[in-house]
Short mmCIF file of C-alpha atoms and ligand atoms in Angstrom, two decimals:
data_model
loop_
_atom_site.label_atom_id
_atom_site.label_comp_id
_atom_site.label_asym_id
_atom_site.label_seq_id
_atom_site.Cartn_x
_atom_site.Cartn_y
_atom_site.Cartn_z
CA ILE Z 24 133.47 123.02 90.13
CA VAL Z 25 131.51 123.69 93.57
CA SER Z 26 132.77 126.02 96.54
CA ILE Z 27 130.09 126.61 99.46
CA THR Z 28 131.25 129.08 102.03
CA ASN Z 29 129.68 129.66 105.05
CA VAL Z 30 126.56 128.23 104.18
CA THR Z 31 123.07 128.69 105.95
CA LYS Z 32 119.80 127.91 105.34
CA ASP Z 33 116.84 128.24 107.78
CA TYR Z 34 112.63 126.91 106.77
CA THR Z 35 110.36 129.28 108.18
CA LEU Z 36 106.79 127.43 109.43
CA GLY Z 37 104.70 129.97 110.66
CA LYS Z 38 106.52 131.65 113.53
CA VAL Z 39 109.31 128.65 114.01
CA VAL Z 40 112.51 128.68 112.19
CA VAL Z 41 114.15 125.50 111.24
CA PRO Z 42 117.88 125.91 111.01
CA ALA Z 43 118.53 123.19 108.29
CA LEU Z 44 122.03 124.27 107.89
CA ARG Z 45 124.12 126.12 110.00
CA GLY Z 46 127.53 127.53 108.35
CA VAL Z 47 128.67 124.79 106.15
CA ASP Z 48 132.06 125.06 104.11
CA LEU Z 49 132.87 122.48 100.98
CA GLU Z 50 135.02 122.75 98.44
CA VAL Z 51 134.58 119.72 95.36
CA HIS Z 52 137.09 119.98 92.57
CA ALA Z 53 136.26 118.72 89.14
CA GLY Z 54 136.46 114.94 88.86
CA GLU Z 55 136.19 114.13 92.49
CA PHE Z 56 133.20 111.42 93.71
CA ILE Z 57 132.59 112.87 97.12
CA SER Z 58 129.99 111.33 99.72
CA ILE Z 59 127.63 113.87 101.93
CA ALA Z 60 127.11 111.31 105.18
CA GLY Z 61 125.17 112.17 108.59
CA PRO Z 62 121.85 110.93 110.17
CA SER Z 63 118.50 111.44 108.89
CA GLY Z 64 117.37 115.28 109.32
CA SER Z 65 121.14 116.52 109.51
CA GLY Z 66 120.78 118.83 106.44
CA LYS Z 67 122.04 116.41 103.44
CA THR Z 68 119.30 116.98 101.04
CA THR Z 69 119.07 120.68 101.67
CA LEU Z 70 123.01 120.99 100.89
CA LEU Z 71 122.29 119.35 97.57
CA ASN Z 72 119.28 121.47 97.15
CA LEU Z 73 121.40 124.56 97.27
CA ILE Z 74 124.32 123.17 94.92
CA GLY Z 75 121.51 121.82 92.68
CA CYS Z 76 120.17 125.55 92.43
CA VAL Z 77 116.77 124.25 93.17
CA ASP Z 78 116.81 126.47 96.57
CA THR Z 79 118.41 129.45 97.87
CA ALA Z 80 120.96 129.82 100.49
CA THR Z 81 119.90 132.15 103.70
CA GLY Z 82 123.52 133.11 104.32
CA GLY Z 83 126.81 132.50 102.67
CA VAL Z 84 127.82 131.87 99.35
CA VAL Z 85 127.40 128.83 97.09
CA ARG Z 86 129.65 128.38 93.88
CA VAL Z 87 129.06 126.23 90.92
CA ALA Z 88 131.06 126.10 88.03
CA GLY Z 89 132.66 129.33 89.29
CA GLN Z 90 129.07 131.29 89.22
CA ASP Z 91 127.60 132.76 92.43
CA THR Z 92 124.63 131.39 92.17
CA LYS Z 93 122.99 134.21 94.01
CA GLN Z 94 123.50 136.54 91.54
CA LEU Z 95 122.45 134.78 89.05
CA THR Z 96 118.96 135.09 86.98
CA GLU Z 97 116.40 132.75 86.63
CA ARG Z 98 117.26 131.92 83.24
CA GLN Z 99 120.84 132.00 83.89
CA LEU Z 100 119.62 129.12 86.86
CA THR Z 101 117.55 127.11 84.55
CA ASN Z 102 120.62 127.00 82.03
CA LEU Z 103 122.73 125.46 84.81
CA ARG Z 104 120.42 123.42 85.90
CA LEU Z 105 120.17 122.19 82.28
CA ASN Z 106 123.24 121.84 80.60
CA THR Z 107 125.83 121.66 83.79
CA ILE Z 108 123.98 119.81 86.48
CA GLY Z 109 122.24 116.40 86.73
CA PHE Z 110 120.12 115.61 89.83
CA ILE Z 111 118.83 112.22 91.50
CA PHE Z 112 115.94 113.38 93.75
CA GLN Z 113 115.29 111.59 97.04
CA SER Z 114 111.99 110.87 96.13
CA PHE Z 115 112.65 110.80 92.07
CA ASN Z 116 110.36 113.46 91.02
CA LEU Z 117 109.30 111.54 88.31
CA VAL Z 118 106.62 113.05 85.79
CA GLN Z 119 103.45 110.43 86.22
CA VAL Z 120 102.09 111.30 83.08
CA LEU Z 121 104.83 110.38 81.10
CA SER Z 122 106.42 107.06 80.47
CA VAL Z 123 109.96 106.11 81.33
CA PHE Z 124 111.10 107.00 77.82
CA GLN Z 125 109.77 110.09 78.12
CA ASN Z 126 110.81 110.77 81.33
CA VAL Z 127 114.58 110.19 80.61
CA GLU Z 128 114.42 111.83 77.18
CA PHE Z 129 112.96 114.89 78.63
CA PRO Z 130 115.92 117.14 79.20
CA LEU Z 131 117.24 116.30 75.80
CA LEU Z 132 113.71 118.01 74.19
CA LEU Z 133 114.92 121.04 76.45
CA GLN Z 134 118.51 121.22 75.52
CA ARG Z 135 117.64 121.09 71.42
CA LYS Z 136 120.89 119.70 70.57
CA LEU Z 137 119.78 116.29 69.38
CA ASP Z 138 117.81 115.07 66.75
CA LYS Z 139 114.93 112.37 67.09
CA ALA Z 140 116.95 109.51 66.23
CA GLN Z 141 119.67 110.79 68.02
CA ARG Z 142 117.60 111.09 71.50
CA ARG Z 143 116.30 107.53 71.07
CA GLU Z 144 119.64 106.10 70.88
CA ARG Z 145 120.82 108.23 73.79
CA VAL Z 146 117.83 107.35 75.91
CA MET Z 147 117.76 103.47 75.29
CA GLN Z 148 121.63 103.45 76.06
CA LEU Z 149 120.85 104.95 79.62
CA LEU Z 150 118.05 102.59 80.17
CA GLU Z 151 119.98 99.70 78.85
CA GLN Z 152 122.49 100.87 81.24
CA VAL Z 153 120.35 100.79 84.21
CA GLY Z 154 118.45 97.76 83.21
CA LEU Z 155 115.01 99.33 82.13
CA ALA Z 156 115.27 99.01 78.14
CA SER Z 157 112.60 96.30 78.44
CA HIS Z 158 110.34 99.17 80.89
CA ALA Z 159 110.53 102.01 78.27
CA LYS Z 160 106.60 102.44 77.93
CA HIS Z 161 105.58 101.62 81.29
CA ARG Z 162 104.53 104.85 83.28
CA PRO Z 163 106.36 105.55 86.51
CA ASN Z 164 103.34 104.31 88.87
CA GLU Z 165 103.57 100.90 86.82
CA LEU Z 166 107.03 100.53 88.40
CA SER Z 167 108.71 99.26 91.50
CA GLY Z 168 110.13 101.60 93.92
CA GLY Z 169 113.84 100.49 92.80
CA GLN Z 170 112.74 100.74 89.06
CA ARG Z 171 111.34 104.61 89.61
CA GLN Z 172 114.46 105.02 91.14
CA ARG Z 173 117.03 103.97 88.16
CA VAL Z 174 114.78 105.89 85.93
CA ALA Z 175 115.73 109.19 87.99
CA VAL Z 176 119.22 108.17 87.55
CA ALA Z 177 118.93 107.47 83.61
CA ARG Z 178 117.30 110.76 83.44
CA ALA Z 179 120.30 112.42 85.35
CA LEU Z 180 122.77 110.83 83.39
CA VAL Z 181 121.59 111.54 79.86
CA THR Z 182 122.82 115.09 79.46
CA ARG Z 183 126.33 114.14 80.25
CA PRO Z 184 126.16 116.80 83.09
CA GLN Z 185 129.64 117.96 84.12
CA LEU Z 186 128.55 117.66 87.80
CA VAL Z 187 125.87 114.93 88.87
CA LEU Z 188 123.77 115.36 92.73
CA ALA Z 189 122.89 112.15 94.03
CA ASP Z 190 120.44 112.33 96.89
CA GLU Z 191 120.31 108.45 98.10
CA PRO Z 192 120.54 107.00 94.35
CA THR Z 193 120.89 103.20 96.08
CA ALA Z 194 117.90 103.22 99.07
CA ASN Z 195 116.08 101.40 97.19
CA LEU Z 196 117.85 98.93 95.72
CA ASP Z 197 119.17 95.35 96.62
CA SER Z 198 123.08 95.38 96.57
CA VAL Z 199 123.62 93.63 93.19
CA THR Z 200 121.22 96.18 91.63
CA GLY Z 201 122.76 98.80 93.51
CA GLN Z 202 126.57 98.22 92.70
CA ASN Z 203 125.65 97.86 88.97
CA ILE Z 204 124.54 101.93 89.63
CA ILE Z 205 127.38 102.46 91.35
CA ASP Z 206 129.77 100.99 88.90
CA LEU Z 207 127.83 102.96 86.09
CA MET Z 208 128.65 106.38 87.94
CA LYS Z 209 132.13 105.13 88.46
CA GLU Z 210 132.95 104.71 84.83
CA LEU Z 211 131.34 107.88 83.96
CA ASN Z 212 133.80 109.45 86.75
CA GLN Z 213 136.78 108.09 85.57
CA LYS Z 214 136.10 108.09 81.61
CA GLU Z 215 134.35 111.28 81.37
CA GLY Z 216 135.86 113.29 84.22
CA THR Z 217 132.13 113.73 85.90
CA THR Z 218 131.95 114.94 89.08
CA PHE Z 219 129.81 113.20 92.07
CA ILE Z 220 128.10 114.49 94.87
CA PHE Z 221 126.25 111.66 96.77
CA SER Z 222 124.24 111.64 99.79
CA THR Z 223 123.77 108.28 101.15
CA HIS Z 224 124.05 105.90 104.08
CA ASP Z 225 125.15 103.00 101.81
CA ALA Z 226 128.23 101.88 102.87
CA LYS Z 227 129.02 100.56 99.31
CA VAL Z 228 128.77 104.28 97.63
CA MET Z 229 131.22 105.51 100.37
CA SER Z 230 133.50 102.95 99.63
CA HIS Z 231 134.04 104.28 96.13
CA ALA Z 232 134.29 107.82 97.33
CA ASN Z 233 137.53 109.92 97.53
CA ALA Z 234 136.13 112.06 100.60
CA VAL Z 235 133.54 110.90 102.97
CA VAL Z 236 131.93 114.56 104.23
CA ARG Z 237 129.96 114.35 107.33
CA LEU Z 238 126.98 116.25 108.93
CA ALA Z 239 125.59 116.57 111.94
CA ASP Z 240 122.73 118.77 112.80
CA GLY Z 241 123.52 121.16 110.18
CA ASN Z 242 127.10 121.49 110.74
CA PHE Z 243 130.13 120.35 109.10
CA LEU Z 244 131.51 117.41 111.25
CA ASP Z 245 135.14 116.37 109.49
CA ARG Z 246 135.90 115.45 105.87
CA ILE Z 247 137.89 111.87 105.80
CA SER Z 248 139.56 111.54 102.54
CA ALA Z 249 140.06 108.00 100.88
CA ALA Z 250 143.51 108.06 101.55
CA GLU Z 251 143.43 108.53 105.58
CA ALA Z 252 139.96 106.43 105.53
CA ILE E 15 98.57 84.25 110.95
CA VAL E 16 99.91 84.51 107.27
CA SER E 17 99.12 81.49 104.54
CA ILE E 18 100.13 82.31 100.83
CA THR E 19 99.40 79.29 98.84
CA ASN E 20 100.24 79.20 94.98
CA VAL E 21 99.75 82.99 94.55
CA THR E 22 99.89 84.57 91.30
CA LYS E 23 99.87 88.03 90.31
CA ASP E 24 99.66 89.63 86.91
CA TYR E 25 99.53 93.54 86.04
CA THR E 26 98.11 94.36 82.59
CA LEU E 27 99.49 97.46 80.93
CA GLY E 28 97.04 97.84 77.75
CA LYS E 29 97.84 94.49 75.98
CA VAL E 30 100.77 93.68 77.88
CA VAL E 31 100.72 91.09 80.83
CA VAL E 32 103.38 91.69 83.36
CA PRO E 33 103.63 88.57 85.54
CA ALA E 34 104.93 90.16 89.20
CA LEU E 35 104.46 86.51 90.73
CA ARG E 36 104.17 83.79 89.53
CA GLY E 37 103.21 81.15 92.17
CA VAL E 38 104.81 81.60 95.47
CA ASP E 39 103.92 79.74 98.74
CA LEU E 40 104.58 81.10 102.28
CA GLU E 41 103.93 80.77 105.65
CA VAL E 42 104.36 82.67 108.39
CA HIS E 43 103.41 81.93 112.11
CA ALA E 44 102.09 84.57 114.80
CA GLY E 45 105.42 86.21 116.43
CA GLU E 46 107.58 85.45 113.29
CA PHE E 47 110.07 88.08 112.27
CA ILE E 48 110.15 87.42 108.80
CA SER E 49 112.42 89.12 106.07
CA ILE E 50 111.59 89.01 102.28
CA ALA E 51 114.53 89.77 100.05
CA GLY E 52 115.23 90.17 96.37
CA PRO E 53 116.39 91.99 93.15
CA SER E 54 114.82 95.30 92.47
CA GLY E 55 111.66 94.08 90.57
CA SER E 56 111.36 90.86 92.15
CA GLY E 57 108.01 91.07 93.65
CA LYS E 58 108.66 91.77 96.99
CA THR E 59 106.29 94.95 97.30
CA THR E 60 103.96 93.04 95.30
CA LEU E 61 103.51 90.01 97.43
CA LEU E 62 103.31 92.53 100.79
CA ASN E 63 100.00 94.41 99.18
CA LEU E 64 98.30 90.97 98.60
CA ILE E 65 99.11 89.93 102.48
CA GLY E 66 98.11 93.79 103.44
CA CYS E 67 94.61 93.34 101.34
CA VAL E 68 95.39 96.45 99.24
CA ASP E 69 95.38 94.47 96.18
CA THR E 70 93.86 91.26 95.06
CA ALA E 71 95.66 88.31 93.88
CA THR E 72 95.24 87.12 89.97
CA GLY E 73 95.46 83.18 91.01
CA GLY E 74 96.00 81.10 94.61
CA VAL E 75 94.91 81.96 98.18
CA VAL E 76 95.67 84.44 100.43
CA ARG E 77 94.71 83.80 104.24
CA VAL E 78 95.34 86.53 106.85
CA ALA E 79 94.49 85.94 110.18
CA GLY E 80 92.44 82.65 108.94
CA GLN E 81 90.42 84.61 106.27
CA ASP E 82 90.56 83.83 102.84
CA THR E 83 90.95 87.29 101.87
CA LYS E 84 89.03 86.61 98.26
CA GLN E 85 85.79 85.60 100.00
CA LEU E 86 85.49 89.12 102.07
CA THR E 87 83.42 91.54 101.39
CA GLU E 88 85.17 95.51 101.52
CA ARG E 89 83.78 96.27 104.41
CA GLN E 90 85.23 92.79 106.47
CA LEU E 91 88.79 94.23 104.20
CA THR E 92 88.65 97.35 105.50
CA ASN E 93 88.26 95.87 109.40
CA LEU E 94 91.28 94.09 108.68
CA ARG E 95 93.30 96.56 107.30
CA LEU E 96 92.21 98.95 110.36
CA ASN E 97 92.46 96.81 113.06
CA THR E 98 94.52 93.77 112.62
CA ILE E 99 97.27 94.87 109.90
CA GLY E 100 99.86 97.89 110.46
CA PHE E 101 101.30 98.81 106.58
CA ILE E 102 104.79 100.93 106.26
CA PHE E 103 104.43 101.53 102.78
CA GLN E 104 107.55 101.82 100.37
CA SER E 105 106.73 105.08 99.26
CA PHE E 106 105.22 106.23 102.99
CA ASN E 107 101.90 107.58 101.54
CA LEU E 108 101.47 110.11 104.19
CA VAL E 109 98.36 113.17 103.92
CA GLN E 110 100.27 115.70 103.12
CA VAL E 111 97.37 118.44 104.27
CA LEU E 112 97.74 116.66 107.66
CA SER E 113 100.37 117.42 110.47
CA VAL E 114 102.41 114.64 111.42
CA PHE E 115 100.58 114.23 114.63
CA GLN E 116 97.27 114.03 112.42
CA ASN E 117 98.80 111.48 110.51
CA VAL E 118 99.53 109.07 112.94
CA GLU E 119 96.63 109.74 114.77
CA PHE E 120 94.31 109.02 112.11
CA PRO E 121 94.04 105.08 112.20
CA LEU E 122 92.99 105.78 116.20
CA LEU E 123 90.35 108.42 115.02
CA LEU E 124 89.11 105.64 112.61
CA GLN E 125 89.03 103.04 115.29
CA ARG E 126 87.53 104.97 117.86
CA LYS E 127 88.33 102.81 120.89
CA LEU E 128 90.43 105.95 122.61
CA ASP E 129 89.56 108.74 123.81
CA LYS E 130 91.46 112.45 122.74
CA ALA E 131 93.60 112.62 125.83
CA GLN E 132 94.57 108.86 125.30
CA ARG E 133 94.87 109.27 121.63
CA ARG E 134 97.13 112.20 122.19
CA GLU E 135 99.41 109.97 124.17
CA ARG E 136 99.72 107.35 122.32
CA VAL E 137 100.88 109.20 119.24
CA MET E 138 103.08 111.25 121.25
CA GLN E 139 104.35 108.01 122.42
CA LEU E 140 105.26 106.61 119.08
CA LEU E 141 106.63 110.02 117.64
CA GLU E 142 108.96 110.06 120.76
CA GLN E 143 109.74 106.66 119.97
CA VAL E 144 111.06 107.06 116.56
CA GLY E 145 112.48 110.42 117.28
CA LEU E 146 110.22 112.96 116.13
CA ALA E 147 108.13 114.59 119.00
CA SER E 148 109.57 117.76 118.06
CA HIS E 149 108.16 117.74 114.71
CA ALA E 150 104.81 116.93 115.58
CA LYS E 151 103.22 119.82 113.84
CA HIS E 152 105.31 119.59 110.76
CA ARG E 153 103.48 118.78 107.32
CA PRO E 154 105.41 115.65 105.58
CA ASN E 155 106.88 118.22 102.81
CA GLU E 156 108.38 119.81 105.72
CA LEU E 157 110.29 116.98 106.54
CA SER E 158 113.33 114.97 105.41
CA GLY E 159 113.21 111.73 103.67
CA GLY E 160 114.33 109.50 106.79
CA GLN E 161 111.69 111.84 108.87
CA ARG E 162 109.12 110.96 106.47
CA GLN E 163 109.82 107.22 106.93
CA ARG E 164 109.63 107.13 110.32
CA VAL E 165 105.93 109.08 110.61
CA ALA E 166 104.90 106.21 108.42
CA VAL E 167 106.72 103.48 110.81
CA ALA E 168 104.56 105.37 113.67
CA ARG E 169 101.72 105.53 112.09
CA ALA E 170 101.48 101.81 111.30
CA LEU E 171 102.36 101.12 114.92
CA VAL E 172 100.32 103.21 116.79
CA THR E 173 97.11 100.38 116.42
CA ARG E 174 99.06 97.64 118.18
CA PRO E 175 98.60 95.75 115.26
CA GLN E 176 99.09 91.63 115.12
CA LEU E 177 100.54 92.18 112.09
CA VAL E 178 103.10 94.63 110.49
CA LEU E 179 103.99 94.74 106.84
CA ALA E 180 107.07 96.91 106.39
CA ASP E 181 108.40 97.75 102.83
CA GLU E 182 111.77 98.85 103.02
CA PRO E 183 111.02 100.62 106.35
CA THR E 184 114.95 101.49 107.08
CA ALA E 185 115.82 102.41 103.07
CA ASN E 186 116.25 106.31 104.18
CA LEU E 187 117.58 105.96 107.23
CA ASP E 188 121.23 105.99 108.20
CA SER E 189 122.71 103.17 110.27
CA VAL E 190 121.95 104.50 113.92
CA THR E 191 118.39 106.13 112.98
CA GLY E 192 117.77 102.93 111.08
CA GLN E 193 118.87 100.61 114.30
CA ASN E 194 116.74 102.34 116.32
CA ILE E 195 113.89 101.83 114.28
CA ILE E 196 114.51 97.89 113.99
CA ASP E 197 115.18 97.69 117.95
CA LEU E 198 111.70 99.12 118.30
CA MET E 199 110.36 96.69 116.22
CA LYS E 200 112.27 93.77 117.59
CA GLU E 201 110.83 94.84 121.10
CA LEU E 202 107.09 94.73 120.04
CA ASN E 203 107.65 91.24 118.56
CA GLN E 204 109.46 89.90 121.90
CA LYS E 205 107.20 91.81 124.19
CA GLU E 206 103.66 92.01 122.55
CA GLY E 207 104.18 89.03 119.96
CA THR E 208 103.76 91.29 116.86
CA THR E 209 104.12 89.47 113.76
CA PHE E 210 106.77 91.51 111.16
CA ILE E 211 107.15 90.54 107.57
CA PHE E 212 109.70 93.12 106.10
CA SER E 213 110.59 93.38 102.42
CA THR E 214 114.40 94.65 102.50
CA HIS E 215 117.99 95.23 101.28
CA ASP E 216 119.26 96.34 104.76
CA ALA E 217 121.56 93.55 106.04
CA LYS E 218 120.58 95.05 109.40
CA VAL E 219 117.40 94.22 109.49
CA MET E 220 117.98 90.61 107.99
CA SER E 221 119.95 89.97 110.67
CA HIS E 222 117.00 89.99 113.09
CA ALA E 223 114.94 88.14 111.12
CA ASN E 224 113.98 84.47 112.54
CA ALA E 225 113.71 83.43 108.46
CA VAL E 226 114.95 85.46 105.27
CA VAL E 227 112.32 84.19 102.30
CA ARG E 228 113.71 84.91 98.79
CA LEU E 229 112.24 86.43 95.72
CA ALA E 230 113.87 86.13 92.13
CA ASP E 231 111.95 87.58 88.70
CA GLY E 232 108.37 86.79 91.26
CA ASN E 233 108.86 83.16 91.92
CA PHE E 234 109.91 81.44 95.09
CA LEU E 235 113.74 80.93 95.57
CA ASP E 236 114.40 79.57 99.07
CA ARG E 237 113.64 80.39 102.64
CA ILE E 238 116.73 80.45 104.98
CA SER E 239 115.82 79.80 108.82
CA ALA E 240 118.37 81.86 111.13
CA ALA E 241 119.24 78.86 112.84
CA GLU E 242 120.76 77.43 109.30
CA ALA E 243 122.02 80.57 108.18
N1 LIG Q 325 100.91 98.95 89.28
C1 LIG Q 325 101.88 98.05 88.50
N2 LIG Q 325 101.57 97.92 87.18
C2 LIG Q 325 102.25 97.23 86.20
N3 LIG Q 325 103.21 96.56 86.59
C3 LIG Q 325 103.82 96.85 87.89
C4 LIG Q 325 103.09 97.39 88.87
N4 LIG Q 325 103.79 97.48 90.24
C5 LIG Q 325 104.77 96.62 89.87
N5 LIG Q 325 104.79 96.12 88.60
C6 LIG Q 325 105.70 95.52 88.22
O1 LIG Q 325 105.74 94.11 88.78
C7 LIG Q 325 106.95 93.64 88.91
C8 LIG Q 325 107.37 93.50 90.86
O2 LIG Q 325 107.15 94.79 91.29
P1 LIG Q 325 107.30 94.92 92.75
O3 LIG Q 325 106.84 96.34 93.30
O4 LIG Q 325 106.93 93.74 93.55
O5 LIG Q 325 108.85 94.66 93.07
P2 LIG Q 325 110.05 94.87 94.21
O6 LIG Q 325 110.53 93.40 94.69
O7 LIG Q 325 109.12 95.70 95.19
O8 LIG Q 325 110.77 95.69 93.80
P3 LIG Q 325 111.80 97.34 94.47
O9 LIG Q 325 113.01 96.14 95.32
O10 LIG Q 325 112.44 97.51 93.38
O11 LIG Q 325 111.01 97.93 95.54
C9 LIG Q 325 108.22 94.46 88.31
O12 LIG Q 325 108.81 94.19 87.68
C10 LIG Q 325 107.02 95.95 88.25
O13 LIG Q 325 107.61 96.58 86.87
N1 LIG Q 326 110.74 121.91 103.41
C1 LIG Q 326 110.79 122.05 104.35
N2 LIG Q 326 110.27 122.80 104.98
C2 LIG Q 326 110.67 122.93 106.62
N3 LIG Q 326 111.63 122.18 107.18
C3 LIG Q 326 112.28 121.29 106.27
C4 LIG Q 326 112.17 121.49 104.75
N4 LIG Q 326 112.69 120.12 104.70
C5 LIG Q 326 113.58 119.74 105.31
N5 LIG Q 326 113.30 120.50 106.52
C6 LIG Q 326 114.21 120.31 108.02
O1 LIG Q 326 115.70 120.48 107.69
C7 LIG Q 326 116.65 119.60 108.58
C8 LIG Q 326 117.22 119.07 107.35
O2 LIG Q 326 116.15 118.03 106.35
P1 LIG Q 326 117.19 117.57 105.22
O3 LIG Q 326 116.29 116.86 104.26
O4 LIG Q 326 118.26 118.27 104.51
O5 LIG Q 326 117.92 116.15 105.80
P2 LIG Q 326 118.64 114.99 105.32
O6 LIG Q 326 119.72 114.66 105.97
O7 LIG Q 326 118.36 114.62 103.73
O8 LIG Q 326 117.88 113.63 105.94
P3 LIG Q 326 117.08 112.41 105.08
O9 LIG Q 326 118.60 111.62 105.53
O10 LIG Q 326 116.46 111.80 106.57
O11 LIG Q 326 116.86 112.39 103.96
C9 LIG Q 326 115.58 118.29 108.91
O12 LIG Q 326 115.28 118.80 110.53
C10 LIG Q 326 113.98 119.20 108.47
O13 LIG Q 326 112.66 118.40 109.14
MG1 LIG Q 327 117.38 113.68 102.44
MG1 LIG Q 328 109.16 97.34 96.64
#
């Protein structure tokens, strides 16, 4: 479902070029549960942003669901992001003026597949699963750090995406709450065949992965599959 | 250096009252390295905000450096925040339009104790210690999540505060980078007698604490000192 070939990403800051990815290859098959690990600044978020079509590569090929993202129009990219991918951002990226309920419902409104009652049922189901049903009317700035993170998780899963990209989804969670989120994702992976690609430092997430891909300084270091670990 | 007596904190959202702290007691002596643990939403950030004088309690007494914070004027609170306390926020709270260097230098400019050359030396020393000397000219939005977190750490330590409040300071860091930050704080604690109060889920941070205070649903649960653990 994801195929990355010799991808590079440079950020240009004035005259300085910051090479965030220096030629990375990655294959992810449908239904896999992959963890991307590596030190702070090694390029994990950059790689997820390219797969999630929220940024474009400087060089190389990024294929998602069989499509070369460089060849797609803005409209096709938006369609891919809305209907195929769910993204949990490292900084959550919630809409401050909407309530928790409205934040999670938002992708369903864009998709226009469900009526109001169906949307309500689906949103409350997700909020229940992440432990925030009693906070549905709160605004993001009225929540704790870990509560905001869980709203971001619920929003990414509400559209039943084929592919979920999760950037440090448990960073702000205590071990019990974090384990609950991991179990929720693992269940989706096993029951619905949802593919998950995580960026994480959390050993609990990595232990569920069927492979851990390590980055260092923008380079692919190695890939250890669970069978070998 | 910190004495909390029967402190309560209620957030009022329209007609709903959210009791974030329901009567908590806490004593922290100068030079201690204390960890506050508890599930997401249990009140850790709320407690640190009261000690850090960025919020006021609904009931009870908060004493910092011997002063009852409820009796202080805004000017005295600002003085306490600037000269006695260093705060590492859970969401970093960096100034987006300033560079990394300017963000860390900012408290020194407010203090007016050092000249430009002294400020430069002090800021670069801290950036070196958190591994970001090469990113001094970057803006916060040009950094990775863990890099932004480390800028927030450097900014909190630059004024050599007596008391450092660190809200999840290693949440976005890989284990090596996180350990480096913990070692830096432990060194300050041992060499300069800086008092540290952490909110954390990271077992590595808790293992350095001389006591772990646990919160659950806004209540004090227990305090386990390292000697007993
Ligand atoms: N500004 C606010 N307005 C209303 N309620 C709030 C506000 N900030 C926090 N709360 C609520 O107070 C409770 C405690 O929040 P707090 O941020 O202190 O928790 P925490 O222990 O730091 O959690 P986390 O580990 O997720 O960061 C939560 O239930 C939260 O919803
Ligand atoms: N918008 C940007 N502009 C310029 N440089 C950037 C930008 N975003 C990231 N970088 C740089 O690219 C490199 C990789 O960043 P990235 O965010 O992918 O790392 P990461 O592995 O996710 O780190 P972390 O674990 O700290 O979140 C870093 O050195 C960072 O400074
Ligand atoms: Mg990142
Ligand atoms: Mg918190």
